[in-house]
Coordinates of N, CA and C in Angstrom, one line a residue:
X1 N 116.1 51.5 91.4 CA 117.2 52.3 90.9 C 117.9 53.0 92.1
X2 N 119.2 52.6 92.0 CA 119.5 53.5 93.2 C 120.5 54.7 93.0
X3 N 120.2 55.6 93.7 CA 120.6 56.9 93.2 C 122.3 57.5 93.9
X4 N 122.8 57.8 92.8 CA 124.4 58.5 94.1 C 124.5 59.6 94.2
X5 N 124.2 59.7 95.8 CA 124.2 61.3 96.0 C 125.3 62.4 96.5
X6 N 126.6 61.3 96.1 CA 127.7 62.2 96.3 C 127.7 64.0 95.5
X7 N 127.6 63.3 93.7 CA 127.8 64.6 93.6 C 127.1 65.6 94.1
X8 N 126.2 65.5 94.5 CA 125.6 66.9 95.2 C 125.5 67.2 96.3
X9 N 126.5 66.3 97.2 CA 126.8 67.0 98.5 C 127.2 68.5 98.6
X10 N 128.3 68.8 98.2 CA 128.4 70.3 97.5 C 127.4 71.1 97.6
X11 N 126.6 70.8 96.8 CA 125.4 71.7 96.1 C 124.1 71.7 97.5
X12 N 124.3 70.6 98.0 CA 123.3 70.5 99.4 C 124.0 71.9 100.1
X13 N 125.4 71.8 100.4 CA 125.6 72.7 101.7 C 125.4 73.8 101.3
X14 N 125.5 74.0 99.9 CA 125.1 75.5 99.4 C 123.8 75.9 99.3
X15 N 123.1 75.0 99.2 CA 121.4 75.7 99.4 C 120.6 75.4 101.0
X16 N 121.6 74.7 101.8 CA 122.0 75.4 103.4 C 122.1 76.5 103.6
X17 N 123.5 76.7 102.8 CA 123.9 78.7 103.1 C 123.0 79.5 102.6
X18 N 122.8 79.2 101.3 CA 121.7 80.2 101.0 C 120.7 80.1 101.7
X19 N 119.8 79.3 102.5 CA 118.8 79.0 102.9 C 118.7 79.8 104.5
X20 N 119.8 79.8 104.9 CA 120.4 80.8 106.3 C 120.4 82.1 105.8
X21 N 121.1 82.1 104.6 CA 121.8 83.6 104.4 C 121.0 84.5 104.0
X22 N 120.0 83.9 103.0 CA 118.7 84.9 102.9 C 118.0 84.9 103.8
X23 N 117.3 84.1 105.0 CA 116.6 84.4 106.1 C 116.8 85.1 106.3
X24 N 118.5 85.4 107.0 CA 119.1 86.6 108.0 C 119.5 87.8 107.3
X25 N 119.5 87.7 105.7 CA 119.2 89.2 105.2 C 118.0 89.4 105.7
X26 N 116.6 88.5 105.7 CA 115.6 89.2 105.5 C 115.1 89.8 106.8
X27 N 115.7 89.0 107.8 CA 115.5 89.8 109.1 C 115.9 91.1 109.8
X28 N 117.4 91.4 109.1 CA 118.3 92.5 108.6 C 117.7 93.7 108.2
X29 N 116.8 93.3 107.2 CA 116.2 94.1 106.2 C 114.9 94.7 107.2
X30 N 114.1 93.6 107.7 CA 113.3 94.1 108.4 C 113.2 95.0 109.6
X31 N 114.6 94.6 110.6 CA 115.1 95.5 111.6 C 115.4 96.9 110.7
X32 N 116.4 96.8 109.6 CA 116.7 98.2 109.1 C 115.5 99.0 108.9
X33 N 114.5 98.3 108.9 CA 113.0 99.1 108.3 C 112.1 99.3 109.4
X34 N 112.6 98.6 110.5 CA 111.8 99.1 112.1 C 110.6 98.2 112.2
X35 N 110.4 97.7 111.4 CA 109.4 96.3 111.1 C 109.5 95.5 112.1
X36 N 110.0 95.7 113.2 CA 110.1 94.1 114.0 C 109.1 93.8 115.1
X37 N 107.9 94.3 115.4 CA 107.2 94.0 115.8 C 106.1 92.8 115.6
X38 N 107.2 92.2 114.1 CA 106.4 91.1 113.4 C 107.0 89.9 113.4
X39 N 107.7 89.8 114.8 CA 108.6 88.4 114.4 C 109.6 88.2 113.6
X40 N 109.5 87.3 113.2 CA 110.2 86.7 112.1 C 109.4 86.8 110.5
X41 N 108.4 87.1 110.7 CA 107.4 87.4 109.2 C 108.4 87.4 108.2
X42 N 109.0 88.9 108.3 CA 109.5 89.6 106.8 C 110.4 88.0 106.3
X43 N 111.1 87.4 107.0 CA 111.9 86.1 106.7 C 111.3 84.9 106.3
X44 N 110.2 84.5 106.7 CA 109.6 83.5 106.1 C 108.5 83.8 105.2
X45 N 108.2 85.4 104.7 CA 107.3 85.3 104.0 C 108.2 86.4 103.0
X46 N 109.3 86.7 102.8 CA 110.2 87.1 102.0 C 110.4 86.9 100.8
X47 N 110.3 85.0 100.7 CA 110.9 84.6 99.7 C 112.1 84.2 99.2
X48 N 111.9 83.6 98.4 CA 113.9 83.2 98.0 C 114.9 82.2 98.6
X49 N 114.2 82.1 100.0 CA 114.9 81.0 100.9 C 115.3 79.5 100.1
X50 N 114.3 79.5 99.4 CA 114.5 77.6 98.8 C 115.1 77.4 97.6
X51 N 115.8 78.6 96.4 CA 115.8 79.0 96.1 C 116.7 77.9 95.6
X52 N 117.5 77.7 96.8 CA 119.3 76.8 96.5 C 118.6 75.4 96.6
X53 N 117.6 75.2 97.3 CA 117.2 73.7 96.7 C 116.1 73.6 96.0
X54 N 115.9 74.3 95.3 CA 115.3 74.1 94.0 C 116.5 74.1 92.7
X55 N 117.5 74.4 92.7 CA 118.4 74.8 92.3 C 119.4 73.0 92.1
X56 N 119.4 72.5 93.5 CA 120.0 71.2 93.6 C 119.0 69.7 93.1
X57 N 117.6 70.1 93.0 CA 116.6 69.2 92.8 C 116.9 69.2 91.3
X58 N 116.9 70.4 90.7 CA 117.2 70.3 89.3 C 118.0 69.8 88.5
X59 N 119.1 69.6 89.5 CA 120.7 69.0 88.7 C 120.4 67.8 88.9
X60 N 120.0 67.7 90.4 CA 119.9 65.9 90.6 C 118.7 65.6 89.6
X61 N 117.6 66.3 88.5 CA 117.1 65.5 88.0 C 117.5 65.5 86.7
X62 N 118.2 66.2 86.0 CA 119.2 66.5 84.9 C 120.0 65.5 85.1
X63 N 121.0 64.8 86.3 CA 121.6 64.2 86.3 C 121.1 62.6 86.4
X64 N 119.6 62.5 86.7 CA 119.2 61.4 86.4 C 118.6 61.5 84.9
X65 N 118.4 62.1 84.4 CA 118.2 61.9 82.8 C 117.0 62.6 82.5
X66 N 116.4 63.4 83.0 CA 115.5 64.1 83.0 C 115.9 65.7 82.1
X67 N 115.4 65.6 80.6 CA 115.7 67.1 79.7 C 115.2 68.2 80.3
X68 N 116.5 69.0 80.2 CA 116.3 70.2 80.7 C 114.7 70.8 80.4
X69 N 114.5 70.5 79.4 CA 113.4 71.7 78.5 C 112.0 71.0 79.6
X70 N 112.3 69.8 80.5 CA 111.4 69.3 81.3 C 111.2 70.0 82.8
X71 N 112.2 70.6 82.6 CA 112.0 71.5 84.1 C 112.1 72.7 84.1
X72 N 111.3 73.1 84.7 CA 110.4 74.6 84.8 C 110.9 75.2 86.7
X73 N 111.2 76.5 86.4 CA 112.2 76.9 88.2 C 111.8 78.2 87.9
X74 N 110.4 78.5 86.9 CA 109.9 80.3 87.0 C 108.3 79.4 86.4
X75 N 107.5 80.7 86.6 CA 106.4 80.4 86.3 C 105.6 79.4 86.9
X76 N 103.8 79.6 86.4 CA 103.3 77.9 86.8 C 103.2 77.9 85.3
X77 N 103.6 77.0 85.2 CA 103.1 75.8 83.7 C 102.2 75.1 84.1
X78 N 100.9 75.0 83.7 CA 99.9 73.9 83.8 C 100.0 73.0 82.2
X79 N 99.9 71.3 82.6 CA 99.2 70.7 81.4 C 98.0 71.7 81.1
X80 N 97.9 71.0 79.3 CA 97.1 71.6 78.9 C 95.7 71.2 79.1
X81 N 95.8 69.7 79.7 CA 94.5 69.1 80.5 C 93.7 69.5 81.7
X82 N 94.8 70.3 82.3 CA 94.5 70.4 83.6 C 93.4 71.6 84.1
X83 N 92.4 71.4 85.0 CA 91.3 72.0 85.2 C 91.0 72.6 86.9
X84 N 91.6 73.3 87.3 CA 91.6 73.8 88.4 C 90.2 73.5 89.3
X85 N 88.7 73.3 88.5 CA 87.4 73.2 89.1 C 87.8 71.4 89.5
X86 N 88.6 70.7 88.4 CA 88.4 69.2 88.9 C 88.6 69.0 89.6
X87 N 90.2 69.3 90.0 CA 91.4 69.5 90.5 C 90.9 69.4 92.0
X88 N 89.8 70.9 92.0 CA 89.8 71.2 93.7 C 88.9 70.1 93.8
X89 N 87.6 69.9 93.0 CA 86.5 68.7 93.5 C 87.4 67.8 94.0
X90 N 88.5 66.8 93.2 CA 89.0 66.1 93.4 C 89.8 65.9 94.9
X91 N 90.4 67.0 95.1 CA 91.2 66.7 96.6 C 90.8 67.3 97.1
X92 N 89.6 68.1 97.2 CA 88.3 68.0 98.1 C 87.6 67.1 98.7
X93 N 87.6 66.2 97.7 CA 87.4 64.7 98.7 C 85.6 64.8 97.8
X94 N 85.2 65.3 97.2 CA 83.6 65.2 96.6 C 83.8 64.4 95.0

């Protein structure tokens, strides 16, 4: 299947900008707060950065045919099979 990824060139550069533009609020944020003793912390552990490509992943799978009501961008939804003790055995390697 091959995929065209024109339409969302657009939508790529936009979760670029957002992906810059929240960083450097959050570094912003953290200088305003005298916080800077921590690097870059406040910005990679802030949040929100990916925000615009989770945002693009969704359209591109909406636009491959994938129902909305199939994609989830809050919360964890687990199947209702799913067992977090197996889960870790399992890619635990035991």
């Amino acid at each position: 299947m091959r995929i065209n990824l024109a339409p969302y060139q657009e939508y790529l550069g936009d979760a670029v900008k957002h992906f810059w533009d929240t960083r450097n609020r959050q570094i912003n944020r953290q200088k305003e707060e005298k916080r800077t003793g921590q690097g870059n912390r406040g910005a990679v552990t802030g949040g929100k950065q990916l925000d615009g490509f989770i945002n693009l992943l969704a359209r591109a799978a909406v636009g491959m045919g994938i129902p909305k009501e199939y994609i989830f961008l809050k919360g964890a939804h687990l199947p209702g099979y799913f067992r977090p003790t197996t889960a870790t055995r399992y890619f635990a390697g035991k």
